PDB file of C-alpha atoms in Angstrom:
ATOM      1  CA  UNK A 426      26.092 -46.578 126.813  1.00  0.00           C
ATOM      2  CA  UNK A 427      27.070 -43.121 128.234  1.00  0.00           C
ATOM      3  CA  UNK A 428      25.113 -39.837 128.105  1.00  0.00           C
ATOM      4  CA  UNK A 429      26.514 -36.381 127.925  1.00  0.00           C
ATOM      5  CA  UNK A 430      23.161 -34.190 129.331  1.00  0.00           C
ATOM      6  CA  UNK A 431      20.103 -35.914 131.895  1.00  0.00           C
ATOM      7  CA  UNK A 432      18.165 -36.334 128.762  1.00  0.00           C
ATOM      8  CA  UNK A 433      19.410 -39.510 127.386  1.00  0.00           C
ATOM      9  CA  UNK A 434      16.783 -39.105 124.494  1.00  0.00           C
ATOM     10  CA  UNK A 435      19.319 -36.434 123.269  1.00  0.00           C
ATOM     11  CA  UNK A 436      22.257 -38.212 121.758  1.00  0.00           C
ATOM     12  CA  UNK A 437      20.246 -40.892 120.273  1.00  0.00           C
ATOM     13  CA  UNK A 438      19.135 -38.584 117.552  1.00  0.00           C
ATOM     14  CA  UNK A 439      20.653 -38.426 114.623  1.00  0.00           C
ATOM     15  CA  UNK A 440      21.879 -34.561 115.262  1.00  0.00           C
ATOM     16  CA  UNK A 441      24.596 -35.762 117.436  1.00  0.00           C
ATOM     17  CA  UNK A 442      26.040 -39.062 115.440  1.00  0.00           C
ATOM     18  CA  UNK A 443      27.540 -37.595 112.691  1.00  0.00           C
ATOM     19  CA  UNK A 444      29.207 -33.908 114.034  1.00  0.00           C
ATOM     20  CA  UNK A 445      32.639 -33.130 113.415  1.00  0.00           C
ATOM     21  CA  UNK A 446      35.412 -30.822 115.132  1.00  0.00           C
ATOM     22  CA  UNK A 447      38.990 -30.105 116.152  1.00  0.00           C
ATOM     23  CA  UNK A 448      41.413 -32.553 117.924  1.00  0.00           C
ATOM     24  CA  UNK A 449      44.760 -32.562 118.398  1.00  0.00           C
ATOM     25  CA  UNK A 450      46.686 -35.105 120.250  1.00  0.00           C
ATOM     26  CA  UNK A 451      49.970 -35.501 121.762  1.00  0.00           C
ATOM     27  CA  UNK A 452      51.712 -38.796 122.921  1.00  0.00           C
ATOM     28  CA  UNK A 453      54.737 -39.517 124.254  1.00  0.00           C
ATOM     29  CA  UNK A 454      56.034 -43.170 124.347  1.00  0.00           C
ATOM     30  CA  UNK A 455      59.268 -44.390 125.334  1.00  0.00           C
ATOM     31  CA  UNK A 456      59.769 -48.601 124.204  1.00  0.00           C
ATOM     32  CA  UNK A 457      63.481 -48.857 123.926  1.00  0.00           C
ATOM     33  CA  UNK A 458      63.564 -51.126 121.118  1.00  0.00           C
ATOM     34  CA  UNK A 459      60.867 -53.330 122.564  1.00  0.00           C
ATOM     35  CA  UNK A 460      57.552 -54.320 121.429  1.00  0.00           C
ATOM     36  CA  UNK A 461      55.796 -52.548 124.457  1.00  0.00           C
ATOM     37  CA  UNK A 462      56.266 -49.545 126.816  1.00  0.00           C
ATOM     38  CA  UNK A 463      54.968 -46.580 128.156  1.00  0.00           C
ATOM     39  CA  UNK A 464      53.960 -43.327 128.188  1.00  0.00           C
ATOM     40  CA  UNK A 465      52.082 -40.213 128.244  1.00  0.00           C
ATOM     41  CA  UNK A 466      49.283 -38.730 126.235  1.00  0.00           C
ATOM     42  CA  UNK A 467      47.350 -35.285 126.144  1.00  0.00           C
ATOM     43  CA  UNK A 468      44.439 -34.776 124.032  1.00  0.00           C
ATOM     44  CA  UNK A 469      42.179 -32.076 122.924  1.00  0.00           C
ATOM     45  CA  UNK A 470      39.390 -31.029 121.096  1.00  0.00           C
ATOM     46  CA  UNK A 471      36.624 -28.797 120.355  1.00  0.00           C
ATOM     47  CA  UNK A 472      33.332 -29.547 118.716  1.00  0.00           C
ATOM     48  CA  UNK A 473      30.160 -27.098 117.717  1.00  0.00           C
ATOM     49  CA  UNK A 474      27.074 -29.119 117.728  1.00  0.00           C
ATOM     50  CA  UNK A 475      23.158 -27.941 117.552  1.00  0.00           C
ATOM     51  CA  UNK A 476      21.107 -29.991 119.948  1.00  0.00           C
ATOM     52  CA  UNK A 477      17.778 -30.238 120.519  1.00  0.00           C
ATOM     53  CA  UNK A 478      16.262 -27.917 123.320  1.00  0.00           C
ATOM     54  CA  UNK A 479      14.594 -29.569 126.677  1.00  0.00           C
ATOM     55  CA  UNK A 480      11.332 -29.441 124.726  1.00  0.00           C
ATOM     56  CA  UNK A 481      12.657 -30.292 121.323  1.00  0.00           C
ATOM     57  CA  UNK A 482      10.779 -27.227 119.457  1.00  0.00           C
ATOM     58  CA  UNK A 483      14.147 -25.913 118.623  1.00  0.00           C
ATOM     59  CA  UNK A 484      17.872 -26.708 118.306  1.00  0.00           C
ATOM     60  CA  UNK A 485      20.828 -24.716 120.530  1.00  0.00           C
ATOM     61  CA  UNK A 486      24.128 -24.269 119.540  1.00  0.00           C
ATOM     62  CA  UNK A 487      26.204 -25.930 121.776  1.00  0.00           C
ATOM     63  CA  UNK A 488      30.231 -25.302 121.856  1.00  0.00           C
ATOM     64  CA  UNK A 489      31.890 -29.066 123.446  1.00  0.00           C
ATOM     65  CA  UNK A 490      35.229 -28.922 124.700  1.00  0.00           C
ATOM     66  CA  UNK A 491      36.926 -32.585 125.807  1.00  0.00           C
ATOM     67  CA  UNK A 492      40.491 -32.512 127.135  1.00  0.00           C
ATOM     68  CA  UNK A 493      42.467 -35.508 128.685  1.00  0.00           C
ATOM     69  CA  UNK A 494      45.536 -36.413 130.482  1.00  0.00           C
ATOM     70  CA  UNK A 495      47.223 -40.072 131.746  1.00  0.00           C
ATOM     71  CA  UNK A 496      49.806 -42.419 131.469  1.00  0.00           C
ATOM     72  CA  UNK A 497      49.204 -45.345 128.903  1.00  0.00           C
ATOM     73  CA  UNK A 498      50.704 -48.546 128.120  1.00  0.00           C
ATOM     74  CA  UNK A 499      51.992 -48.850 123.952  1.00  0.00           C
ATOM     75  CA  UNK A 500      52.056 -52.103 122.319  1.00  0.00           C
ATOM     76  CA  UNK A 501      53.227 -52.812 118.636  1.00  0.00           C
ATOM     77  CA  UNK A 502      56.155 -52.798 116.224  1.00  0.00           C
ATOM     78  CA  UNK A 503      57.774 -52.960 112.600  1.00  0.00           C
ATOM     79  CA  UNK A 504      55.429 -55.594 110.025  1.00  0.00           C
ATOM     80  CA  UNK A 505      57.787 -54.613 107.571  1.00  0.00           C
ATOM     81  CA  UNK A 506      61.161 -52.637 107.691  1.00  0.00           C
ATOM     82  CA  UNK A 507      58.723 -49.261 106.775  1.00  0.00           C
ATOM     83  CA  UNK A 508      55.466 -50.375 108.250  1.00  0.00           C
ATOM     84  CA  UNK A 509      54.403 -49.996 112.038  1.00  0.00           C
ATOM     85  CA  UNK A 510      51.691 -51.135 113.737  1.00  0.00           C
ATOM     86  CA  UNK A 511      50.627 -49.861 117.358  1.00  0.00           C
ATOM     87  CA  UNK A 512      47.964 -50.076 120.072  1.00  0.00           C
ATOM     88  CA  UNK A 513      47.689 -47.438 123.078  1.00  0.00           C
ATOM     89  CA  UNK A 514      45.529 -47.951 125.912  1.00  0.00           C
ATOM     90  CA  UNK A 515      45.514 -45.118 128.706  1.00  0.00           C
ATOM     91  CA  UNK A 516      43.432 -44.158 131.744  1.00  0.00           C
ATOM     92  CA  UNK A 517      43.741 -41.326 133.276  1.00  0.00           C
ATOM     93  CA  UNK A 518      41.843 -38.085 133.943  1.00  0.00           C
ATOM     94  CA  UNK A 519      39.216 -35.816 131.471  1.00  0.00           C
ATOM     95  CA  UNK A 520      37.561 -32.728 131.676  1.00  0.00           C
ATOM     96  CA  UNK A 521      34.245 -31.521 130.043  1.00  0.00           C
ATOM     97  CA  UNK A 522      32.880 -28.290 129.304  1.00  0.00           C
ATOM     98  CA  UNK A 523      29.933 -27.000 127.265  1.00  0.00           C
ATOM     99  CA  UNK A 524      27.828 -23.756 127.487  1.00  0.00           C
ATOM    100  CA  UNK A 525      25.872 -25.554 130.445  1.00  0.00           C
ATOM    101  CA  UNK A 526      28.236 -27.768 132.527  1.00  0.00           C
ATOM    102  CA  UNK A 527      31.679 -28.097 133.611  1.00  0.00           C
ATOM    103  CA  UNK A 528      32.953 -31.918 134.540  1.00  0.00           C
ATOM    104  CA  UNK A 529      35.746 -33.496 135.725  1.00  0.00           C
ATOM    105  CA  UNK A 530      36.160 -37.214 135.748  1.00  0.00           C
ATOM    106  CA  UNK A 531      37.356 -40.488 134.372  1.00  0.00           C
ATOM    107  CA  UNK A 532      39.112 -41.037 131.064  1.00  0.00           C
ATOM    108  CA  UNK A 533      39.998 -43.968 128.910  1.00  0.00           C
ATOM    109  CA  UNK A 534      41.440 -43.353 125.966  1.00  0.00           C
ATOM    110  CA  UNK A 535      42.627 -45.740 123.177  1.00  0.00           C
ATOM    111  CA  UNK A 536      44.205 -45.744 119.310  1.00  0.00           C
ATOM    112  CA  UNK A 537      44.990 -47.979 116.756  1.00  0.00           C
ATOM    113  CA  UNK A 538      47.907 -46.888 114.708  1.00  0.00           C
ATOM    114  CA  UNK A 539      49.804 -47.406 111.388  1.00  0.00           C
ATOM    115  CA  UNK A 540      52.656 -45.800 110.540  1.00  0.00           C
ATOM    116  CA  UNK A 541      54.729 -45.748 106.984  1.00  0.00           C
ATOM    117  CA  UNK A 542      58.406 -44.701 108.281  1.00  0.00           C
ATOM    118  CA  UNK A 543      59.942 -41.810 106.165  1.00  0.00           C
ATOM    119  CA  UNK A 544      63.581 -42.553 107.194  1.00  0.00           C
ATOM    120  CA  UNK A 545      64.829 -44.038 110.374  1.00  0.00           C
ATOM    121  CA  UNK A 546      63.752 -41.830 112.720  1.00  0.00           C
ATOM    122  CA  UNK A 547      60.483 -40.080 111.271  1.00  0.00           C
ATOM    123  CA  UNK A 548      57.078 -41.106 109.895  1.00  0.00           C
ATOM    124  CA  UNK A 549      54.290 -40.205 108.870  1.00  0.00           C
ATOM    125  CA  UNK A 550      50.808 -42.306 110.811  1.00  0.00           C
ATOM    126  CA  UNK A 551      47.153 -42.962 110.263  1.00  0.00           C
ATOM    127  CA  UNK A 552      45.585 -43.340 113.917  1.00  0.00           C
ATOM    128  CA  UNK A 553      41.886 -44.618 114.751  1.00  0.00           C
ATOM    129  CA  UNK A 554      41.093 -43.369 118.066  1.00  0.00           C
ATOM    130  CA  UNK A 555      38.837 -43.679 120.729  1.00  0.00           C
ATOM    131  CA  UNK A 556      37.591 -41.639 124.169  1.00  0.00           C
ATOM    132  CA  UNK A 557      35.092 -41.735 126.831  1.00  0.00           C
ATOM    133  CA  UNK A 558      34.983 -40.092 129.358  1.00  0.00           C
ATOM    134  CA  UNK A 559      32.635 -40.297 132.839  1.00  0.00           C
ATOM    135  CA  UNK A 560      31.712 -38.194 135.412  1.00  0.00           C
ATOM    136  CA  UNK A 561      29.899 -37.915 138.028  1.00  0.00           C
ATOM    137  CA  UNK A 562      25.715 -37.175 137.872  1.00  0.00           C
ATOM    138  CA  UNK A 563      24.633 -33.829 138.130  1.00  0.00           C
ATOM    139  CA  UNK A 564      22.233 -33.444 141.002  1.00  0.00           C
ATOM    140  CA  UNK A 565      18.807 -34.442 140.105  1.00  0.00           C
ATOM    141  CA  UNK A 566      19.759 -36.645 137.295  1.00  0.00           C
ATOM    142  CA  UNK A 567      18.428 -40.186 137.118  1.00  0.00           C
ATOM    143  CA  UNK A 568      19.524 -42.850 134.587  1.00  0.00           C
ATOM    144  CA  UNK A 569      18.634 -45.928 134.252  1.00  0.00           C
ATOM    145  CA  UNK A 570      21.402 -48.506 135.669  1.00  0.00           C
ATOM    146  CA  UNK A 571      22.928 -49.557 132.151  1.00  0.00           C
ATOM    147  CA  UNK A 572      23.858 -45.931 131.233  1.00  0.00           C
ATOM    148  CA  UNK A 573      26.542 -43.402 132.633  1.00  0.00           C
ATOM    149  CA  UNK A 574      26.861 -39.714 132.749  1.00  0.00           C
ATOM    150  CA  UNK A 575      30.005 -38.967 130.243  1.00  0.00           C
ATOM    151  CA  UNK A 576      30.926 -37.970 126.608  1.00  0.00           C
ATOM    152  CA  UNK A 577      32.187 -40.239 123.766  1.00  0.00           C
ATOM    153  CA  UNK A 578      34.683 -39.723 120.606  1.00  0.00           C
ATOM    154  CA  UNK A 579      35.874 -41.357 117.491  1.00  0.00           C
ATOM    155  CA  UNK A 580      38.197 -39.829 115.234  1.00  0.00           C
ATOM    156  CA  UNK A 581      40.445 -40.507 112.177  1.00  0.00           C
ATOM    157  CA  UNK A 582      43.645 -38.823 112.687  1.00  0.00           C
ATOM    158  CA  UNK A 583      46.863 -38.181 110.393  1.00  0.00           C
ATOM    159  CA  UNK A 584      50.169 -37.998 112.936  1.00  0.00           C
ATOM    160  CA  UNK A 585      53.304 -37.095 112.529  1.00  0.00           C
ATOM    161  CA  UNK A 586      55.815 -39.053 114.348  1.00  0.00           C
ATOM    162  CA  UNK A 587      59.147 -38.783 115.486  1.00  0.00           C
ATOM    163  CA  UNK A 588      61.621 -41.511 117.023  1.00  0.00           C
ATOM    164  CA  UNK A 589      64.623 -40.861 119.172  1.00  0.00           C
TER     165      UNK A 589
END
């Protein structure tokens, strides 16, 4: 489990499951022809999410910013001659910020893709992908040993991609 504030109460409500923002992503892969390979990947996003204050009589409006930045390893290939399937696995480094806190700290990032090629060097993909990130505790916070102090994202993204 990981926990963005001390409170771990606060993203088991149902006011942080569901919110939605901004992402964009950018990865660069190089697999020569092969069926694996590697690369680079940058990723972005912004959220706006109303949480519940420290005594939970009101909601604040929080503004969530994630970016991250690594190497990562690309696995995959053609299942038909316009069809492409591909995994991409990368740790590397995040960074948090919200109207509170500012974090640096560990990121692992990984996406599922599918891609219908357009012609021979372009296409158009359908990505699921997936981010946590972990930091370090702020002073004074105490969790119990089977959670961390980090942020978590899932997202559905349309990509275009290009292949030289």
């Amino acid at each position: 489990r990981s926990t963005l504030f001390p409170y771990t109460t606060l993203f088991r409500s149902r006011s942080l499951s569901y919110i939605r923002g901004n992402a964009v992503s950018l990865s660069v892969t190089s697999t020569e022809g092969k069926a694996y390979g590697f690369g680079f990947d940058l990723y972005g996003s912004i959220t706006e999410a109303d949480i519940p204050s420290y005594k939970y009589s009101s909601y604040e409006k929080y503004d969530l910013t994630l970016l991250y930045l690594g190497p990562s390893a690309v696995f995959g290939g053609h299942i038909t001659d316009r069809l492409r399937m591909d995994i991409d696995v990368s740790t590397g480094v995040a960074y948090f910020q919200d109207n509170d806190y500012t974090q640096i700290g560990i990121g692992l990032k990984s996406a599922l893709g599918l891609e219908y090629m357009v012609s021979k060097n372009a296409g158009i993909g359908l990505d699921l992908l997936g981010i946590t990130s972990i930091f370090g505790n702020p002073s004074g916070a105490r969790l119990p040993k089977d959670e961390s102090y980090g942020y978590q994202q899932l997202g559905l993204m349309l990509s275009g991609r290009f292949h030289f």
